[in-house]
mmCIF file of C-alpha atoms in Angstrom:
data_model
loop_
_atom_site.group_PDB
_atom_site.id
_atom_site.type_symbol
_atom_site.label_atom_id
_atom_site.label_comp_id
_atom_site.label_asym_id
_atom_site.label_seq_id
_atom_site.Cartn_x
_atom_site.Cartn_y
_atom_site.Cartn_z
ATOM 1 C CA MET A 1 -0.044 -0.209 -0.031
ATOM 2 C CA ALA A 2 1.163 3.218 -0.790
ATOM 3 C CA ALA A 3 -0.295 6.780 0.978
ATOM 4 C CA LEU A 4 -2.562 8.599 -1.816
ATOM 5 C CA SER A 5 -0.882 11.989 -0.417
ATOM 6 C CA GLU A 6 2.550 10.637 -1.510
ATOM 7 C CA LEU A 7 1.202 9.788 -4.954
ATOM 8 C CA ILE A 8 -0.349 12.818 -5.589
ATOM 9 C CA GLU A 9 2.616 14.806 -4.444
ATOM 10 C CA TYR A 10 5.089 12.869 -6.621
ATOM 11 C CA CYS A 11 2.587 13.734 -9.888
ATOM 12 C CA ASN A 12 2.223 17.200 -9.156
ATOM 13 C CA SER A 13 5.987 17.555 -9.097
ATOM 14 C CA ARG A 14 7.166 15.254 -11.874
ATOM 15 C CA LEU A 15 4.682 16.930 -14.170
ATOM 16 C CA ASP A 16 5.064 20.467 -12.627
ATOM 17 C CA ALA A 17 1.675 20.728 -12.918
ATOM 18 C CA GLY A 18 1.172 24.011 -10.639
ATOM 19 C CA ASN A 19 2.813 25.937 -13.340
ATOM 20 C CA PHE A 20 0.253 25.669 -15.799
ATOM 21 C CA GLU A 21 -2.956 28.099 -16.470
ATOM 22 C CA ASP A 22 -5.226 25.413 -17.591
ATOM 23 C CA TYR A 23 -8.816 24.785 -18.251
ATOM 24 C CA CYS A 24 -9.482 22.049 -15.333
ATOM 25 C CA PRO A 25 -7.694 21.655 -11.598
ATOM 26 C CA ASN A 26 -4.906 19.586 -12.148
ATOM 27 C CA GLY A 27 -4.071 16.827 -9.456
ATOM 28 C CA LEU A 28 -6.295 15.216 -7.021
ATOM 29 C CA GLN A 29 -10.256 16.124 -8.041
ATOM 30 C CA VAL A 30 -11.838 13.513 -5.694
ATOM 31 C CA GLU A 31 -10.598 12.001 -2.472
ATOM 32 C CA ALA A 32 -12.082 8.551 -1.619
ATOM 33 C CA SER A 33 -9.514 6.322 -0.156
ATOM 34 C CA LEU A 34 -6.241 7.313 1.762
ATOM 35 C CA GLU A 35 -4.173 4.341 0.954
ATOM 36 C CA VAL A 36 -3.486 2.805 -2.823
ATOM 37 C CA SER A 37 -2.415 -0.651 -3.502
ATOM 38 C CA ARG A 38 -3.867 -0.561 -7.331
ATOM 39 C CA VAL A 39 -4.071 2.434 -9.857
ATOM 40 C CA VAL A 40 -5.962 2.225 -13.369
ATOM 41 C CA THR A 41 -4.942 4.510 -15.564
ATOM 42 C CA GLY A 42 -7.349 6.134 -18.329
ATOM 43 C CA VAL A 43 -8.039 8.636 -20.978
ATOM 44 C CA THR A 44 -11.053 9.925 -19.722
ATOM 45 C CA ALA A 45 -13.155 9.451 -16.250
ATOM 46 C CA SER A 46 -16.285 7.829 -17.771
ATOM 47 C CA LEU A 47 -18.818 6.334 -16.313
ATOM 48 C CA ALA A 48 -17.700 3.120 -17.997
ATOM 49 C CA LEU A 49 -14.209 3.720 -16.723
ATOM 50 C CA ILE A 50 -14.969 3.816 -13.354
ATOM 51 C CA GLU A 51 -16.830 0.701 -13.303
ATOM 52 C CA ALA A 52 -14.063 -0.817 -14.952
ATOM 53 C CA ALA A 53 -11.386 0.587 -12.505
ATOM 54 C CA ALA A 54 -13.494 -0.351 -9.616
ATOM 55 C CA ALA A 55 -13.868 -4.007 -11.175
ATOM 56 C CA ALA A 56 -10.099 -4.115 -11.543
ATOM 57 C CA GLY A 57 -9.952 -2.901 -7.503
ATOM 58 C CA ALA A 58 -8.505 0.289 -8.026
ATOM 59 C CA GLU A 59 -8.612 2.851 -5.102
ATOM 60 C CA LEU A 60 -7.134 5.478 -7.460
ATOM 61 C CA LEU A 61 -8.049 6.487 -11.286
ATOM 62 C CA LEU A 62 -5.880 8.347 -13.200
ATOM 63 C CA VAL A 63 -6.760 10.060 -15.988
ATOM 64 C CA HIS A 64 -5.716 12.654 -18.696
ATOM 65 C CA HIS A 65 -9.252 14.095 -18.998
ATOM 66 C CA GLY A 66 -10.817 14.477 -15.381
ATOM 67 C CA TYR A 67 -13.929 16.883 -14.434
ATOM 68 C CA PHE A 68 -14.680 20.618 -13.279
ATOM 69 C CA TRP A 69 -13.591 22.321 -16.735
ATOM 70 C CA LYS A 70 -14.457 25.983 -17.191
ATOM 71 C CA ASN A 71 -17.631 27.114 -18.150
ATOM 72 C CA GLU A 72 -18.901 23.829 -16.846
ATOM 73 C CA ALA A 73 -22.072 24.238 -14.898
ATOM 74 C CA PRO A 74 -20.992 23.442 -11.172
ATOM 75 C CA PRO A 75 -23.608 21.787 -9.791
ATOM 76 C CA LEU A 76 -23.187 17.771 -8.910
ATOM 77 C CA THR A 77 -26.215 16.893 -10.690
ATOM 78 C CA GLY A 78 -26.523 14.115 -13.889
ATOM 79 C CA MET A 79 -24.573 12.696 -15.230
ATOM 80 C CA LYS A 80 -21.500 14.355 -13.549
ATOM 81 C CA GLY A 81 -23.598 13.659 -10.561
ATOM 82 C CA ARG A 82 -23.665 9.800 -11.257
ATOM 83 C CA ARG A 83 -19.866 9.748 -12.057
ATOM 84 C CA ILE A 84 -18.972 11.287 -8.554
ATOM 85 C CA GLN A 85 -21.522 9.105 -6.796
ATOM 86 C CA ALA A 86 -19.815 5.759 -8.338
ATOM 87 C CA LEU A 87 -16.125 6.872 -7.252
ATOM 88 C CA TYR A 88 -17.721 7.356 -3.579
ATOM 89 C CA ARG A 89 -19.331 4.481 -3.573
ATOM 90 C CA TYR A 90 -16.433 2.116 -5.245
ATOM 91 C CA GLY A 91 -14.170 4.092 -2.599
ATOM 92 C CA MET A 92 -12.200 4.983 -5.321
ATOM 93 C CA SER A 93 -9.963 8.613 -5.633
ATOM 94 C CA LEU A 94 -9.722 10.371 -8.673
ATOM 95 C CA ALA A 95 -6.794 12.447 -9.973
ATOM 96 C CA ALA A 96 -6.505 14.232 -13.671
ATOM 97 C CA TYR A 97 -4.004 15.692 -15.478
ATOM 98 C CA HIS A 98 -4.308 17.981 -18.826
ATOM 99 C CA LEU A 99 -2.116 20.066 -19.940
ATOM 100 C CA PRO A 100 0.956 18.850 -17.890
ATOM 101 C CA LEU A 101 0.743 15.761 -19.281
ATOM 102 C CA ASP A 102 0.247 16.673 -22.999
ATOM 103 C CA ALA A 103 3.271 18.979 -22.203
ATOM 104 C CA HIS A 104 5.927 16.912 -20.347
ATOM 105 C CA ALA A 105 9.342 16.545 -22.027
ATOM 106 C CA GLN A 106 9.728 12.523 -21.003
ATOM 107 C CA ILE A 107 6.349 10.865 -20.096
ATOM 108 C CA GLY A 108 4.021 13.589 -22.099
ATOM 109 C CA ASN A 109 1.368 12.984 -25.007
ATOM 110 C CA ASN A 110 3.520 14.863 -27.427
ATOM 111 C CA ALA A 111 6.839 13.092 -25.985
ATOM 112 C CA CYS A 112 5.721 9.919 -26.119
ATOM 113 C CA LEU A 113 3.973 10.248 -29.602
ATOM 114 C CA GLY A 114 6.982 11.283 -31.287
ATOM 115 C CA GLU A 115 9.001 7.864 -30.077
ATOM 116 C CA LEU A 116 6.139 6.105 -31.620
ATOM 117 C CA LEU A 117 6.559 8.108 -35.027
ATOM 118 C CA GLY A 118 10.168 7.094 -34.557
ATOM 119 C CA CYS A 119 11.287 10.853 -35.098
ATOM 120 C CA SER A 120 14.924 10.763 -32.936
ATOM 121 C CA ASP A 121 15.160 14.250 -32.960
ATOM 122 C CA ALA A 122 11.242 15.119 -31.537
ATOM 123 C CA ARG A 123 11.525 18.243 -29.510
ATOM 124 C CA PRO A 124 8.925 21.377 -28.289
ATOM 125 C CA ILE A 125 8.390 23.803 -30.483
ATOM 126 C CA GLU A 126 10.006 27.381 -28.306
ATOM 127 C CA GLY A 127 7.260 29.383 -27.247
ATOM 128 C CA GLU A 128 4.604 27.099 -27.190
ATOM 129 C CA ASN A 129 4.739 25.610 -23.410
ATOM 130 C CA GLY A 130 5.469 22.078 -24.310
ATOM 131 C CA LEU A 131 2.031 21.645 -26.178
ATOM 132 C CA LEU A 132 3.340 21.917 -29.686
ATOM 133 C CA TRP A 133 6.157 19.359 -31.076
ATOM 134 C CA GLY A 134 8.058 19.011 -34.232
ATOM 135 C CA ALA A 135 10.735 16.452 -35.868
ATOM 136 C CA GLU A 136 12.643 16.164 -39.496
ATOM 137 C CA PHE A 137 12.958 12.821 -40.936
ATOM 138 C CA PRO A 138 16.655 11.577 -42.186
ATOM 139 C CA GLU A 139 15.116 10.923 -45.364
ATOM 140 C CA SER A 140 11.384 12.712 -46.994
ATOM 141 C CA LEU A 141 8.505 9.858 -46.194
ATOM 142 C CA ALA A 142 5.601 9.197 -48.760
ATOM 143 C CA ILE A 143 2.736 10.364 -47.073
ATOM 144 C CA ASP A 144 1.189 6.629 -47.203
ATOM 145 C CA THR A 145 3.932 5.620 -45.319
ATOM 146 C CA LEU A 146 3.518 8.128 -42.672
ATOM 147 C CA LEU A 147 -0.311 7.338 -42.368
ATOM 148 C CA GLU A 148 0.790 3.487 -42.308
ATOM 149 C CA LYS A 149 3.396 4.048 -39.422
ATOM 150 C CA VAL A 150 0.471 6.228 -37.507
ATOM 151 C CA GLN A 151 -2.190 3.413 -37.941
ATOM 152 C CA GLY A 152 0.021 0.992 -36.764
ATOM 153 C CA PHE A 153 0.328 2.705 -33.365
ATOM 154 C CA THR A 154 -3.211 4.288 -33.072
ATOM 155 C CA ASP A 155 -5.270 1.198 -34.381
ATOM 156 C CA ARG A 156 -7.479 3.492 -36.216
ATOM 157 C CA GLU A 157 -7.143 5.256 -39.991
ATOM 158 C CA PRO A 158 -6.118 8.328 -39.436
ATOM 159 C CA LEU A 159 -7.711 11.151 -41.560
ATOM 160 C CA LEU A 160 -5.813 12.757 -44.466
ATOM 161 C CA LEU A 161 -6.480 16.242 -45.503
ATOM 162 C CA PRO A 162 -3.947 16.579 -48.535
ATOM 163 C CA GLY A 163 -1.867 19.707 -49.015
ATOM 164 C CA GLY A 164 -0.118 18.596 -52.032
ATOM 165 C CA ASP A 165 1.689 15.606 -53.208
ATOM 166 C CA HIS A 166 4.882 16.322 -51.313
ATOM 167 C CA GLY A 167 6.048 13.546 -48.997
ATOM 168 C CA VAL A 168 6.922 14.347 -45.553
ATOM 169 C CA ARG A 169 10.470 15.542 -44.615
ATOM 170 C CA ARG A 170 9.587 17.899 -41.487
ATOM 171 C CA LEU A 171 6.595 16.857 -39.423
ATOM 172 C CA ALA A 172 4.507 18.727 -36.549
ATOM 173 C CA TRP A 173 2.386 17.150 -34.039
ATOM 174 C CA CYS A 174 0.233 18.370 -30.796
ATOM 175 C CA THR A 175 -1.686 15.564 -29.458
ATOM 176 C CA GLY A 176 -5.696 15.759 -28.879
ATOM 177 C CA GLY A 177 -7.972 18.624 -29.962
ATOM 178 C CA ALA A 178 -5.409 21.084 -31.403
ATOM 179 C CA GLN A 179 -6.623 21.432 -34.937
ATOM 180 C CA GLY A 180 -6.217 25.269 -34.728
ATOM 181 C CA TRP A 181 -2.529 25.135 -34.867
ATOM 182 C CA VAL A 182 -2.675 24.091 -38.644
ATOM 183 C CA ASP A 183 -1.570 27.712 -40.050
ATOM 184 C CA LYS A 184 0.919 27.919 -37.428
ATOM 185 C CA GLU A 185 2.584 25.276 -38.699
ATOM 186 C CA ALA A 186 2.276 26.065 -42.365
ATOM 187 C CA ASP A 187 4.269 29.276 -41.163
ATOM 188 C CA LEU A 188 6.903 27.721 -39.876
ATOM 189 C CA GLY A 189 7.704 25.244 -42.464
ATOM 190 C CA PHE A 190 6.244 21.829 -41.757
ATOM 191 C CA ASP A 191 5.351 19.746 -44.840
ATOM 192 C CA ALA A 192 2.590 17.997 -42.433
ATOM 193 C CA TYR A 193 0.955 18.845 -39.154
ATOM 194 C CA LEU A 194 -0.898 15.988 -36.774
ATOM 195 C CA THR A 195 -3.409 15.887 -34.283
ATOM 196 C CA GLY A 196 -6.354 14.338 -32.949
ATOM 197 C CA GLU A 197 -9.256 16.337 -34.308
ATOM 198 C CA VAL A 198 -10.454 17.836 -37.201
ATOM 199 C CA SER A 199 -12.529 20.981 -38.175
ATOM 200 C CA GLU A 200 -14.290 21.843 -41.408
ATOM 201 C CA ALA A 201 -11.908 24.946 -42.032
ATOM 202 C CA SER A 202 -8.934 22.286 -41.758
ATOM 203 C CA PHE A 203 -9.441 20.671 -44.988
ATOM 204 C CA HIS A 204 -9.114 24.264 -46.741
ATOM 205 C CA ILE A 205 -6.010 25.676 -44.810
ATOM 206 C CA ALA A 206 -4.312 21.828 -45.871
ATOM 207 C CA ALA A 207 -5.184 22.543 -49.455
ATOM 208 C CA GLU A 208 -4.489 26.584 -49.834
ATOM 209 C CA ARG A 209 -1.235 26.362 -47.000
ATOM 210 C CA ASN A 210 0.805 23.171 -49.059
ATOM 211 C CA ILE A 211 0.347 21.432 -45.675
ATOM 212 C CA HIS A 212 -0.956 17.841 -44.957
ATOM 213 C CA PHE A 213 -3.337 17.691 -42.407
ATOM 214 C CA ILE A 214 -3.375 14.096 -40.540
ATOM 215 C CA ALA A 215 -6.220 13.688 -37.764
ATOM 216 C CA ALA A 216 -5.568 10.718 -35.939
ATOM 217 C CA GLY A 217 -8.205 10.656 -33.111
ATOM 218 C CA HIS A 218 -8.249 12.652 -29.499
ATOM 219 C CA HIS A 219 -8.283 9.534 -27.919
ATOM 220 C CA ALA A 220 -6.259 8.116 -30.119
ATOM 221 C CA THR A 221 -3.087 10.202 -29.714
ATOM 222 C CA GLU A 222 -3.461 11.022 -25.664
ATOM 223 C CA ARG A 223 -3.164 6.959 -24.521
ATOM 224 C CA TYR A 224 0.539 7.052 -23.881
ATOM 225 C CA GLY A 225 1.082 10.121 -21.205
ATOM 226 C CA ILE A 226 -1.000 8.439 -18.588
ATOM 227 C CA GLN A 227 0.202 4.802 -19.198
ATOM 228 C CA ALA A 228 3.749 6.568 -18.601
ATOM 229 C CA LEU A 229 2.542 8.132 -15.848
ATOM 230 C CA GLY A 230 1.262 5.300 -14.257
ATOM 231 C CA LYS A 231 4.420 2.541 -14.758
ATOM 232 C CA GLU A 232 6.596 5.672 -12.536
ATOM 233 C CA LEU A 233 4.234 5.029 -9.738
ATOM 234 C CA GLU A 234 4.250 1.301 -9.966
ATOM 235 C CA ASP A 235 8.138 1.336 -10.352
ATOM 236 C CA LYS A 236 8.341 3.852 -7.730
ATOM 237 C CA PHE A 237 5.606 2.869 -5.124
ATOM 238 C CA ASN A 238 5.601 -0.667 -5.380
ATOM 239 C CA VAL A 239 2.030 -0.368 -6.247
ATOM 240 C CA LYS A 240 -0.081 -2.364 -9.267
ATOM 241 C CA HIS A 241 -1.109 -0.493 -12.387
ATOM 242 C CA GLU A 242 -3.102 -1.300 -15.279
ATOM 243 C CA PHE A 243 -4.128 0.505 -18.143
ATOM 244 C CA ILE A 244 -8.007 0.383 -19.013
ATOM 245 C CA ASP A 245 -8.685 1.474 -22.170
ATOM 246 C CA ILE A 246 -12.226 2.517 -23.087
ATOM 247 C CA PRO A 247 -12.724 2.994 -26.866
ATOM 248 C CA ASN A 248 -13.338 6.385 -28.815
ATOM 249 C CA PRO A 249 -13.673 6.791 -32.112
ATOM 250 C CA VAL A 250 -13.192 10.624 -31.667
#
């Protein structure tokens, strides 16, 4: 067993959680168990994930997308109320890390995505707080080759909005819902931009700015950092860790 407070203190420090201006609170969100022997990690604290974590015997659910988002109605009613009730019913605490987990240079979602892409020089783009990353391949990749690579680790077919017939030497990416940055990547001279979600305007920007736009899925691109964090907790605090994936086509 490990103290919940020690696990949260480690996560807060490891991710530098206090230095992010975010859309939600980072860290412990629901305190329902003070001792932890098993940690379940997942992308979003949906009721389905809570039920699965409870079946796995977890005292701590650790996620990327938690609760209490800005502009969200505060009353614990309806769907939100049922989720909170379930956590207390099962005696399971909830901790969530959003932007800190996207940005971390070693175990963040973007860093993990760079490893999966096989980018040896993956690095944050200066001035974006670690949320936007880029790399250059040794040789230009055919766009189909890059798409096959992405499909291989996301287990879903990515959507390509072509920006011409060129290959990809310089690639930029940001996991999740960062489709609004494609114009910036064109300004910086990247050949392709990979993110999770897509907007109607993305099609026209890609075509007119000559940059390939790849939407690989919000959920699919953000499964990796939380697993890395859970593995660190397992190694450091001698708790059991299990990642549970609740499939999401978005």
